[in-house]
Tab-separated table of C-alpha atoms and ligand atoms in Angstrom:
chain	number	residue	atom	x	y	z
A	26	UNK	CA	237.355	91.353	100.519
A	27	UNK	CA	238.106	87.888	99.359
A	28	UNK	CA	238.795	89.798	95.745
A	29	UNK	CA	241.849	92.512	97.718
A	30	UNK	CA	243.679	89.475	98.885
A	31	UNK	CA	243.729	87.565	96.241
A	32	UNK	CA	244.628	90.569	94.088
A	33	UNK	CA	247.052	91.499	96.561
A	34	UNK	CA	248.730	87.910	96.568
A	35	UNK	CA	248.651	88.325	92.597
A	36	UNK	CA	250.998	91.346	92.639
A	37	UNK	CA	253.260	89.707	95.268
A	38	UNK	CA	253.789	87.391	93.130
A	39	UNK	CA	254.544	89.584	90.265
A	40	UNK	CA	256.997	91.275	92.120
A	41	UNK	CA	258.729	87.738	93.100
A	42	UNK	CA	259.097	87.155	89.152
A	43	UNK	CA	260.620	90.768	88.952
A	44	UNK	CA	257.597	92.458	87.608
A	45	UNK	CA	256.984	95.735	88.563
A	46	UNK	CA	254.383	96.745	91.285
A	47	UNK	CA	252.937	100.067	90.888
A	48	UNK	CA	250.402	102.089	93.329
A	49	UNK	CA	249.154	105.575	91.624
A	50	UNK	CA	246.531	108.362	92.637
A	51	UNK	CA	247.012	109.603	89.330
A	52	UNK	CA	245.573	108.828	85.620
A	53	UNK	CA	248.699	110.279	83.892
A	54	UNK	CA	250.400	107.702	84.911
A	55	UNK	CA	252.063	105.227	81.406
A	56	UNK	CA	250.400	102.067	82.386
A	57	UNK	CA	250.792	101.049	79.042
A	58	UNK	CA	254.756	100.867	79.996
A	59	UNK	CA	253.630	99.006	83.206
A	60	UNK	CA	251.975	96.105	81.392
A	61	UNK	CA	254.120	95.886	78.663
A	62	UNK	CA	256.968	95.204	81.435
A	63	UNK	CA	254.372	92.108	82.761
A	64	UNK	CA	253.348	94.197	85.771
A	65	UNK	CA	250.476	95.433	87.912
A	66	UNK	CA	249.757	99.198	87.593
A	67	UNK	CA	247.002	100.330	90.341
A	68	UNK	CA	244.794	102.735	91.712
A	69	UNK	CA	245.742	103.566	95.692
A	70	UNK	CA	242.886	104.058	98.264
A	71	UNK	CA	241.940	107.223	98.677
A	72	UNK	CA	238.433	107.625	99.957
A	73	UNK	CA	238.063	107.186	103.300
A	74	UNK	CA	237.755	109.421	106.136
A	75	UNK	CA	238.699	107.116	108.376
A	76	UNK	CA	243.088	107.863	107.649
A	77	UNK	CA	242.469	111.414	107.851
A	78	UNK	CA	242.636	112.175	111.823
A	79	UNK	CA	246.146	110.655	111.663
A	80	UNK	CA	247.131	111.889	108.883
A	81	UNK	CA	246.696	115.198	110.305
A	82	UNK	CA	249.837	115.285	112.304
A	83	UNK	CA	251.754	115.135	109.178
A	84	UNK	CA	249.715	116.737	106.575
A	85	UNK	CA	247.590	120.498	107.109
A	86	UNK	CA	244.260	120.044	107.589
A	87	UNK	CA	242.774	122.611	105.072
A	88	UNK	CA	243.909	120.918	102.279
A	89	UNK	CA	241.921	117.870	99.600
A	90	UNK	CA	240.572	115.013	101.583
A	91	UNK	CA	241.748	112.606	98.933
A	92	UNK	CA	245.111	113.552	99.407
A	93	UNK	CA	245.324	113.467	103.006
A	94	UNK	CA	243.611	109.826	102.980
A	95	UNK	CA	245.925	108.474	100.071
A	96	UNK	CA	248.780	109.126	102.832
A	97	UNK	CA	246.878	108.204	105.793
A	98	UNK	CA	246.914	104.684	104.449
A	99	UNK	CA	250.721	104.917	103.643
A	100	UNK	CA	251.117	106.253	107.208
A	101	UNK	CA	248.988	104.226	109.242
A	102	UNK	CA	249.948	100.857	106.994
A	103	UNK	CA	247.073	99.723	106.335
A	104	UNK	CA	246.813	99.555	102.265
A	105	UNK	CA	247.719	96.386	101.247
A	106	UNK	CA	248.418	97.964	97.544
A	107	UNK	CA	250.278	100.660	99.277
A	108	UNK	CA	252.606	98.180	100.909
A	109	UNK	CA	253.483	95.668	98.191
A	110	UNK	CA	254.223	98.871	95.790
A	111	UNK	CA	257.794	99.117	94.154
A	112	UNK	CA	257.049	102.875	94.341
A	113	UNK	CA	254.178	105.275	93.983
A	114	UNK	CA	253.785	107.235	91.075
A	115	UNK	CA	253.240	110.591	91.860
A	116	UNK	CA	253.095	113.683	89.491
A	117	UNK	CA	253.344	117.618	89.504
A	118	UNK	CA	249.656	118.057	88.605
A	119	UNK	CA	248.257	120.060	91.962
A	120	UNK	CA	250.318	121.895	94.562
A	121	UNK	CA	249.242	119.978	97.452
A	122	UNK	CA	250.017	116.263	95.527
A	123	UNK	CA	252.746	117.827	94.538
A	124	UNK	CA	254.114	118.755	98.049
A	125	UNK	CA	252.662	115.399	99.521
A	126	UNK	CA	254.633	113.339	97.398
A	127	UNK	CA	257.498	114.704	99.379
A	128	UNK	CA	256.520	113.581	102.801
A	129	UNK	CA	255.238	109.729	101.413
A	130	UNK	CA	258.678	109.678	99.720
A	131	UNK	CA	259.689	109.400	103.387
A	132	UNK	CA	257.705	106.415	104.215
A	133	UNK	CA	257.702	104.605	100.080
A	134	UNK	CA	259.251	105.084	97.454
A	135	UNK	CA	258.208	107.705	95.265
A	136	UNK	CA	258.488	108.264	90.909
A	137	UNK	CA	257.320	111.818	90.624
A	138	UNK	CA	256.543	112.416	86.680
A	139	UNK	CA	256.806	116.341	85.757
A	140	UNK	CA	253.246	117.064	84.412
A	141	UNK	CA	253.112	120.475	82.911
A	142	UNK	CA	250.109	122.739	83.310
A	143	UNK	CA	249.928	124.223	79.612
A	144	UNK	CA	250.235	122.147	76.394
A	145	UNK	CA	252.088	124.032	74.383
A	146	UNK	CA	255.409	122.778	72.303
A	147	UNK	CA	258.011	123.317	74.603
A	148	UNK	CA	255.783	121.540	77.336
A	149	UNK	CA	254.642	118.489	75.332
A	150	UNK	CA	258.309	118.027	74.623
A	151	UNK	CA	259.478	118.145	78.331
A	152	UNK	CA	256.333	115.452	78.815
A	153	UNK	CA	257.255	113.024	76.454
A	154	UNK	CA	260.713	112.708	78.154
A	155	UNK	CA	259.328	112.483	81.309
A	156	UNK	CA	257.360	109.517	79.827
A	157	UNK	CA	261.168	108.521	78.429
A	158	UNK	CA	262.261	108.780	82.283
A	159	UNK	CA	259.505	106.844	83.465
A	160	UNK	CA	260.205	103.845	81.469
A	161	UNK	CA	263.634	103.932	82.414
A	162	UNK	CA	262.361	104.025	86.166
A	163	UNK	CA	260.148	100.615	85.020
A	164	UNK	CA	263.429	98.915	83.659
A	165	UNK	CA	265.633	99.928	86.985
A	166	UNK	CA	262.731	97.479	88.501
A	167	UNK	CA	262.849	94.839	86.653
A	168	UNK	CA	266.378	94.757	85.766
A	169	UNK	CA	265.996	94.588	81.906
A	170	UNK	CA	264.785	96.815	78.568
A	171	UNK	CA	261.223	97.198	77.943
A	172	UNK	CA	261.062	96.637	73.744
A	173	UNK	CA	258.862	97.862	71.632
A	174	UNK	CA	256.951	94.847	71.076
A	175	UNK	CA	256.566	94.834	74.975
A	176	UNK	CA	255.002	98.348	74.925
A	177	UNK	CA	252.911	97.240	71.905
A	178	UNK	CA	251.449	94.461	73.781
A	179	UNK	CA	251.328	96.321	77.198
A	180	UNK	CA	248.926	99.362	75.084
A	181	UNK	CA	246.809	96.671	73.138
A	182	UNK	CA	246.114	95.051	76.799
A	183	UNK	CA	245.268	98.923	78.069
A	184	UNK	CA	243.199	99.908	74.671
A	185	UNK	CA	240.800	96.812	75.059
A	186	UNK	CA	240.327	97.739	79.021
A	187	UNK	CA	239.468	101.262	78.584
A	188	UNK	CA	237.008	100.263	74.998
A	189	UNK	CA	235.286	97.810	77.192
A	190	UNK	CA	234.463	100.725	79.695
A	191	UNK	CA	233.781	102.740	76.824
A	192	UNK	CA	230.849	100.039	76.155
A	193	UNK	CA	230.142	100.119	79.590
A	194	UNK	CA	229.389	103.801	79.578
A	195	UNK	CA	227.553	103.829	76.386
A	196	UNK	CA	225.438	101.194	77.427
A	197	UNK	CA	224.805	103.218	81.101
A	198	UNK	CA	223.658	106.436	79.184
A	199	UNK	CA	222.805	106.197	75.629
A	200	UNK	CA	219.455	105.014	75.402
A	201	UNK	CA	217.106	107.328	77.167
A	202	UNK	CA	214.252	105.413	77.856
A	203	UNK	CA	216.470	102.143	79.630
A	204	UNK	CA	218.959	102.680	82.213
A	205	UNK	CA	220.092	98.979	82.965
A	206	UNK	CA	222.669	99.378	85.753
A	207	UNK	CA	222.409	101.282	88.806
A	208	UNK	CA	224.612	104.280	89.181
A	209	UNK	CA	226.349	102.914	92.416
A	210	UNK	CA	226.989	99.355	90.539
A	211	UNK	CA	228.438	101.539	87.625
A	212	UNK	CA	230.845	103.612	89.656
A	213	UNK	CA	232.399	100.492	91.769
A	214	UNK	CA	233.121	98.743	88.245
A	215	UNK	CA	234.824	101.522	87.493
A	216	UNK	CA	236.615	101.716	90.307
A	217	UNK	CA	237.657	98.183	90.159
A	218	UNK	CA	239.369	98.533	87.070
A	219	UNK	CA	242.023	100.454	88.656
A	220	UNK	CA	242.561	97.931	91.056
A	221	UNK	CA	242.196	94.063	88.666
A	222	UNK	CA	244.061	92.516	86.088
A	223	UNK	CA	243.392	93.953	82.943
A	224	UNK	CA	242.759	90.770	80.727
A	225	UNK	CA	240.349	89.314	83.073
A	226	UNK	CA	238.659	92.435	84.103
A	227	UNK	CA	238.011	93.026	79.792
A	228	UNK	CA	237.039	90.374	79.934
A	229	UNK	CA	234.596	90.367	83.110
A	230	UNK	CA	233.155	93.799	81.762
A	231	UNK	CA	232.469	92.809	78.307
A	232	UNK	CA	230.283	89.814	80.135
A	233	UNK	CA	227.970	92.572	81.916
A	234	UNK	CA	228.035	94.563	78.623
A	235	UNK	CA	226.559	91.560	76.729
A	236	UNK	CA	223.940	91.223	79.806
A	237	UNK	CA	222.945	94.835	80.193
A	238	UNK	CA	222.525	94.905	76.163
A	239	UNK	CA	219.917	92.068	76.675
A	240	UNK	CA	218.212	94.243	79.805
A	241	UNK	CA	218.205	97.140	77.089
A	242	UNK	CA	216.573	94.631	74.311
A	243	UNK	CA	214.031	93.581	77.058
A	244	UNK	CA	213.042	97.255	78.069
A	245	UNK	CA	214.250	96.145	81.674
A	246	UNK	CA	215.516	99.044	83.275
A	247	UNK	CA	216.738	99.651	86.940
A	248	UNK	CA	214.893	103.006	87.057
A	249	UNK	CA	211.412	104.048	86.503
A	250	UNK	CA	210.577	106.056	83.481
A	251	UNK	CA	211.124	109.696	83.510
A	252	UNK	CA	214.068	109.825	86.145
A	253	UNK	CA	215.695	112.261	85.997
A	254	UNK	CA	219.100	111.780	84.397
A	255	UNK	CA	222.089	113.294	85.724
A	256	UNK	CA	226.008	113.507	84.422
A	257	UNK	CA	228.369	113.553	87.213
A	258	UNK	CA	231.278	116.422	86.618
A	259	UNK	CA	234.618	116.746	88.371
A	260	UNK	CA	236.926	115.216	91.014
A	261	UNK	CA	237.642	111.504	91.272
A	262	UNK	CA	235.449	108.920	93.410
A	263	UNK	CA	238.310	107.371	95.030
A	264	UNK	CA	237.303	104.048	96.481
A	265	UNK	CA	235.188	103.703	98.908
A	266	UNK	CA	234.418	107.459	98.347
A	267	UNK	CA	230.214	106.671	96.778
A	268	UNK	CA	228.907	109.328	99.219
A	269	UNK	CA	227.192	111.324	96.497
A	270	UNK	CA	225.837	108.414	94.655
A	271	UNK	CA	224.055	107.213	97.679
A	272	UNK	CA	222.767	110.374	98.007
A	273	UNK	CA	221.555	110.834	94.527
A	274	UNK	CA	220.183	107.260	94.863
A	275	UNK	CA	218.087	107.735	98.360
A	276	UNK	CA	216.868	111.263	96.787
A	277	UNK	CA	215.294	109.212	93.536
A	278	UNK	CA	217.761	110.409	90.516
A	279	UNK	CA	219.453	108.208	88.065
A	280	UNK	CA	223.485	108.883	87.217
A	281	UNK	CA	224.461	108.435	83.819
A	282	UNK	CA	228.057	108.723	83.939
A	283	UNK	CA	230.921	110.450	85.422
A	284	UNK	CA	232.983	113.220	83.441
A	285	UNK	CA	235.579	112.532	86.173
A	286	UNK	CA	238.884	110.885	86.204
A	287	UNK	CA	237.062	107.249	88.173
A	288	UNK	CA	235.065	107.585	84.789
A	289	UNK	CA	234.844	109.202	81.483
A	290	UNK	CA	238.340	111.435	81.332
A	291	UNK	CA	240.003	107.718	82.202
A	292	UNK	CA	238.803	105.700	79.703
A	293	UNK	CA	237.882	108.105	76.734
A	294	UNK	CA	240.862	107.953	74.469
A	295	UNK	CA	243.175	104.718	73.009
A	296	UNK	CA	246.727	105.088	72.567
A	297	UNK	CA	246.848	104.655	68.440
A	298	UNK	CA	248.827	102.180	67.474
A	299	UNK	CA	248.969	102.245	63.715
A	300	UNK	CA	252.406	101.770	61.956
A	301	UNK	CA	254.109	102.608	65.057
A	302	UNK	CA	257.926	100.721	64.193
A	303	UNK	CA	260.106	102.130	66.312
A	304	UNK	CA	260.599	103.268	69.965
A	305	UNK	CA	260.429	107.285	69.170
A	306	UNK	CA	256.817	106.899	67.539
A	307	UNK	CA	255.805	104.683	70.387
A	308	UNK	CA	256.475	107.568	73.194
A	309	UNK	CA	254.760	110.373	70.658
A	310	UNK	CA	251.590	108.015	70.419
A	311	UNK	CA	251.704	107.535	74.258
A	312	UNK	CA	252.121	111.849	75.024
A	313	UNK	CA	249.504	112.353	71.896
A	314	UNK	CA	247.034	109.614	73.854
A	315	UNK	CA	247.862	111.351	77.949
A	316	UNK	CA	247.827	115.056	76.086
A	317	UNK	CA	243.969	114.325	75.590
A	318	UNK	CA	243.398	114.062	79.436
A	319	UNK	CA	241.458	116.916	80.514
A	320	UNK	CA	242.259	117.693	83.711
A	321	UNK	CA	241.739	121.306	85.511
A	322	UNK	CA	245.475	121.597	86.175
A	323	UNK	CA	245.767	122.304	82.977
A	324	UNK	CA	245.493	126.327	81.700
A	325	UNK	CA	243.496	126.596	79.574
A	326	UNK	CA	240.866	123.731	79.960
A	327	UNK	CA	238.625	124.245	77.318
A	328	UNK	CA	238.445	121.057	75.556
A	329	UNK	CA	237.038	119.797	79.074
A	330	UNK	CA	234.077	121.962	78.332
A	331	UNK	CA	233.651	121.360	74.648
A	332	UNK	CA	233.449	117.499	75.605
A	333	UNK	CA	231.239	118.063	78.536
A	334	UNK	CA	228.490	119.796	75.958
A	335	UNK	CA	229.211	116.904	73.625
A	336	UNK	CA	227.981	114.320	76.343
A	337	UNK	CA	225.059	116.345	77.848
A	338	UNK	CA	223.644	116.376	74.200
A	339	UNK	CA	224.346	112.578	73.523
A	340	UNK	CA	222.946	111.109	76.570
A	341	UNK	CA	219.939	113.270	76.638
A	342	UNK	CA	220.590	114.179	80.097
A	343	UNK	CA	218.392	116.351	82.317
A	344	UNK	CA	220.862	118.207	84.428
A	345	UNK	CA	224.336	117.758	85.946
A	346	UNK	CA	225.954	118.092	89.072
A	347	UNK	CA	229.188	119.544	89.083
A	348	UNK	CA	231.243	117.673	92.146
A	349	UNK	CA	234.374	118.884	93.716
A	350	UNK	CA	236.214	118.179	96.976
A	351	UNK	CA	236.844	120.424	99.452
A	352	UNK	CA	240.171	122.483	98.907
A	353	UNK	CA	240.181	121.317	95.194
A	354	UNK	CA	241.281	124.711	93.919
A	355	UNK	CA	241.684	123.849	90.169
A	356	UNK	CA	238.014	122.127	90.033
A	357	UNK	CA	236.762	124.450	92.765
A	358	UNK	CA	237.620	127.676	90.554
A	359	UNK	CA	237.225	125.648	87.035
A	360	UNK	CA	233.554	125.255	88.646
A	361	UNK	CA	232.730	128.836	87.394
A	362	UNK	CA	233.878	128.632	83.583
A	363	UNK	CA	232.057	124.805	83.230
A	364	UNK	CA	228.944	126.378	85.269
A	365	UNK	CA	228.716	129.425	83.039
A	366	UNK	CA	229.105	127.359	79.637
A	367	UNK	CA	226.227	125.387	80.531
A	368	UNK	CA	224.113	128.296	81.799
A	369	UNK	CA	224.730	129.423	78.371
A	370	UNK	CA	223.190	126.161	76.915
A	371	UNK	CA	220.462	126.099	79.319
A	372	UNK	CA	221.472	122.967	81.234
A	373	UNK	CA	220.743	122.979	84.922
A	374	UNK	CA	223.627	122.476	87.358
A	375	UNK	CA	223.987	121.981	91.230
A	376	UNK	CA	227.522	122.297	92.552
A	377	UNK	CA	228.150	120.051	95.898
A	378	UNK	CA	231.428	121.031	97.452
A	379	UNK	CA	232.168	118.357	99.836
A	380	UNK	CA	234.596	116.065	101.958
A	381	UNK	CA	234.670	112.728	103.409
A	382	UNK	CA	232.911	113.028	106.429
A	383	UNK	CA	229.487	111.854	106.858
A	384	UNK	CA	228.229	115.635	108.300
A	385	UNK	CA	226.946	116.776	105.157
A	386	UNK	CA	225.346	113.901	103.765
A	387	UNK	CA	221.802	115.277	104.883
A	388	UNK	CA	222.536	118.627	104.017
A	389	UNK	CA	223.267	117.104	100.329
A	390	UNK	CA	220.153	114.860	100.579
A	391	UNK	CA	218.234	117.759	100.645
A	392	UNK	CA	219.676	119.726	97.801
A	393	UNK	CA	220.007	117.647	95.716
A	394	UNK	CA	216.250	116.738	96.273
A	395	UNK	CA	215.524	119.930	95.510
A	396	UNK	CA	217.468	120.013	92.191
A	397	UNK	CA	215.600	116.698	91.309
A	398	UNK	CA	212.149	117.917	91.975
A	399	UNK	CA	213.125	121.000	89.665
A	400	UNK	CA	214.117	119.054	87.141
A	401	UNK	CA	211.125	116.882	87.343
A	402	UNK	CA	209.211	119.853	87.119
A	403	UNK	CA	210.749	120.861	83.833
A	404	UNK	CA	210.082	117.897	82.196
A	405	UNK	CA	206.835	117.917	82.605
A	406	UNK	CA	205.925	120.880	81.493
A	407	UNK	CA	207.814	119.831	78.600
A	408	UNK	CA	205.732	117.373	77.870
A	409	UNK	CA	202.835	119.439	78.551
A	410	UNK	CA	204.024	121.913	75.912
A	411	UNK	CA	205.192	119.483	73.203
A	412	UNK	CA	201.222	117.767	73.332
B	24	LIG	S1	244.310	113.818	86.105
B	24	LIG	S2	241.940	115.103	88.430
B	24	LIG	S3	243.641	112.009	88.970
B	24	LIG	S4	245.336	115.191	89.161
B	24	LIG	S5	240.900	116.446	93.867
B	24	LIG	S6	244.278	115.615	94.494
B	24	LIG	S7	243.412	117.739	91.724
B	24	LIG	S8	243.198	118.863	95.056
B	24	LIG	S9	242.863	113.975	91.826
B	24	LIG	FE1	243.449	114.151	89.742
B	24	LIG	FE2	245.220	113.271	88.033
B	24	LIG	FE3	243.906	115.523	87.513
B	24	LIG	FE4	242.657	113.234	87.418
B	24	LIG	FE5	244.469	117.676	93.692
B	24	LIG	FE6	241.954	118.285	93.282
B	24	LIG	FE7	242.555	116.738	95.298
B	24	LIG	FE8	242.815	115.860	92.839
C-alpha cells in the first residue's frame, strides 16, 4: 500500500513539472513516447470484482469483467492512477473496449488510438500515423516537441524494462529441474511493472534475477521435483485478478509463465534502435516493434500459435491451460484454433472460462486437480517407459 501512494505522489509530481500522466488497459499503447516526454505511462486496475455491481448501471452486464471493473474504478473514484491521469489511453482493439471508452470519456479524458484488426499494408500505414497522432496528443500535454533524442532515450529506458523481464521469465521456466520463484510472486512482479518507474523497477528486477540465478546454482527450488509444469495462455491478469494462480497453487502445480499480455506478449520484443537518425525511422521501428504483439483481435493470429509451440518446447512444459474471461469473444473463439494446434502436437490443455467472482473458484480447484493428476500420471509412465 505504502508502494501506491508513494507511486501515486511520484506521478503528481510529474504532472506538476508538466510531464505527462498516463493510465492504460492496453499494451499497444507507445510508452516509449511517454518516457521519452519524462512521464509516467501505467497500467489501470482492472481486476476486481468488487467495481462491478456499480458499474452495472452504466455498463451491460454480459460483457468482459475486466472491462466493466477498469470503469467501475473510474466511476466509483476510487483508482488513485485513474484520478491523477492526463487521459486514458484507450484503443479500437475489442468491441466492448471500444464502446466503453465512450462512456469513461464522460467521466476522464480519453486518447483512443485506431488499432486495426489485420496487418496488412494499408493497415500498418494507418497504425503508424495513429502512433504519429499519439505523440502529438503527448506534446498537447506537455506543451512542447518530443525530439528524437527524447524518443531514443524514452525506448532505451522501455528496452532495458521489458529485457529484464525477459530474464525474469527465462529464469522462471528454462531450467526444468529448478523452479526458483513461485508462480504467484512471478505474476505480481509482472504486474508491478505496469504500475513503477521504469529505471528503478530494471533495476529492482535485475536484483531478483541475480538472486534466483544463485537459487538455480544451489538446486534450491520453490517446488518439489516432478511438478507438473504449466504455461499460462490468454487474457490479461489485471491486478489484483491472481484467482487462477491460487488455484493452481492450492491444487499442487507449478506456472511457468504467462503467454498473456501481464506476461510474455508484453515484454517479448525491443523496439530496434539501430541507425535510427531521423523522426520517420523512429515511428517505423516503433509500428515494426507493436506489429509483433499478438493479440486475438487480430485476423489472422497465427504467429500467436507458432510462438506458443516455440515456448511449450523450450520450457519443457507438461501441459497448458488456456485462460479466458468470460465474454472474451476474440480469446473465447481463438480458444479453438490454439486448442486444436496443440492437440496436434500432443500437448494437454484445460480451458477455464471464468470471471471475477469468487463462485467458481472450487469448481476450478477441482479441474484443474484433475488436469494435474493426469498429467502426473503421464509422466510417470514416461519414466516408466524410458527405464
Ligand atoms: S493487446 S489482449 S491488453 S486488447 S479480455 S478487454 S480483449 S474482451 S484485454 Fe487486451 Fe490489448 Fe489485446 Fe492485450 Fe477485450 Fe478480451 Fe476483455 Fe481484453
Amino acid at each position: 500500500m505504502k508502494f501506491q501512494w508513494q507511486r501515486i505522489a511520484e506521478i503528481n509530481q510529474l504532472r506538476a513539472d508538466k510531464k505527462p500522466a498516463v493510465g492504460t488497459f492496453c499494451i499497444f499503447v507507445p510508452e516509449e513516447i511517454i518516457v521519452g516526454a519524462g512521464g509516467a505511462c501505467y497500467g489501470l486496475c482492472g481486476g476486481s470484482n468488487a467495481t462491478i455491481a456499480d458499474t452495472e448501471t452504466e455498463l451491460p452486464r454480459n460483457i468482459c469483467p475486466l472491462i466493466k471493473s477498469a470503469h467501475g474504478f473510474k466511476f466509483q473514484r476510487t483508482c488513485g492512477y485513474t484520478q491523477f491521469s492526463d487521459f486514458i489511453y484507450g484503443e479500437t482493439t475489442c468491441e466492448a473496449k471500444k464502446k466503453t471508452r465512450e462512456i469513461l470519456d464522460k467521466h476522464h479524458p480519453v486518447h483512443v488510438m485506431n488499432i486495426p484488426h489485420m496487418k496488412r499494408e494499408k493497415d500498418l500505414k494507418m497504425w503508424k500515423e495513429e502512433i504519429e497522432d499519439f505523440k502529438s496528443h503527448v506534446e498537447e500535454v506537455t506543451g512542447k516537441k518530443l525530439s528524437l533524442e527524447e524518443m531514443k532515450e524514452g525506448t532505451k529506458i522501455v528496452n532495458e524494462k521489458r529485457k529484464a523481464l525477459q530474464r525474469l521469465d527465462a529464469l522462471r521456466g528454462i531450467n526444468p529441474d529448478v523452479i526458483p520463484i513461485s508462480a504467484k510472486d512471478g505474476l505480481l512482479i509482472t504486474q508491478i511493472g505496469f504500475m513503477d518507474d521504469p529505471l528503478r523497477y530494471t533495476q529492482k528486477v535485475n536484483e531478483l534475477c541475480d538472486e534466483l540465478d544463485k537459487r538455480i546454482e544451489e538446486n534450491n527450488s520453490v517446488f518439489e521435483k516432478d511438478t507438473p509444469r504449466l504455461m499460462i495462455l490468454g487474457t490479461p491478469f489485471a491486478p489484483p485478478n491472481w484467482k487462477l494462480h491460487g488455484a493452481v497453487k492450492t491444487t499442487g502445480g507449478a506456472i511457468i509463465n504467462e503467454e498473456s499480455c501481464i506476461g510474455h506478449r508484453y515484454y517479448k520484443d525491443n523496439v530496434d534502435l539501430d541507425s535510427v537518425e531521423d523522426e520517420d525511422t523512429m515511428m517505423d521501428r516503433l509500428l515494426q516493434r507493436y506489429t509483433q504483439v499478438d493479440c486475438a483481435c487480430f485476423t489472422p493470429n497465427t504467429q500467436r500459435i507458432d510462438k506458443i509451440l516455440q515456448m511449450y518446447k523450450d520450457r519443457k512444459a507438461d501441459g497448458v491451460i488456456y485462460y479466458t474471461l468470460s465474454f472474451c469473444h476474440t480469446y473465447n473463439v481463438e480458444s479453438f484454433l490454439v486448442s486444436e494446434a496443440l492437440e496436434k502436437e500432443g500437448i494437454p490443455c484445460l480451458i477455464i472460462e471464468s470471471d471475477y467472482s469468487p463462485e467458481d473458484v472450487g469448481q476450478i480447484k477441482t479441474r484443474v486437480e484433475a488436469f494435474l493428476e493426469s498429467l502426473t500420471f503421464k509422466k510417470k509412465a514416461k519414466a516408466f517407459k524410458d527405464l
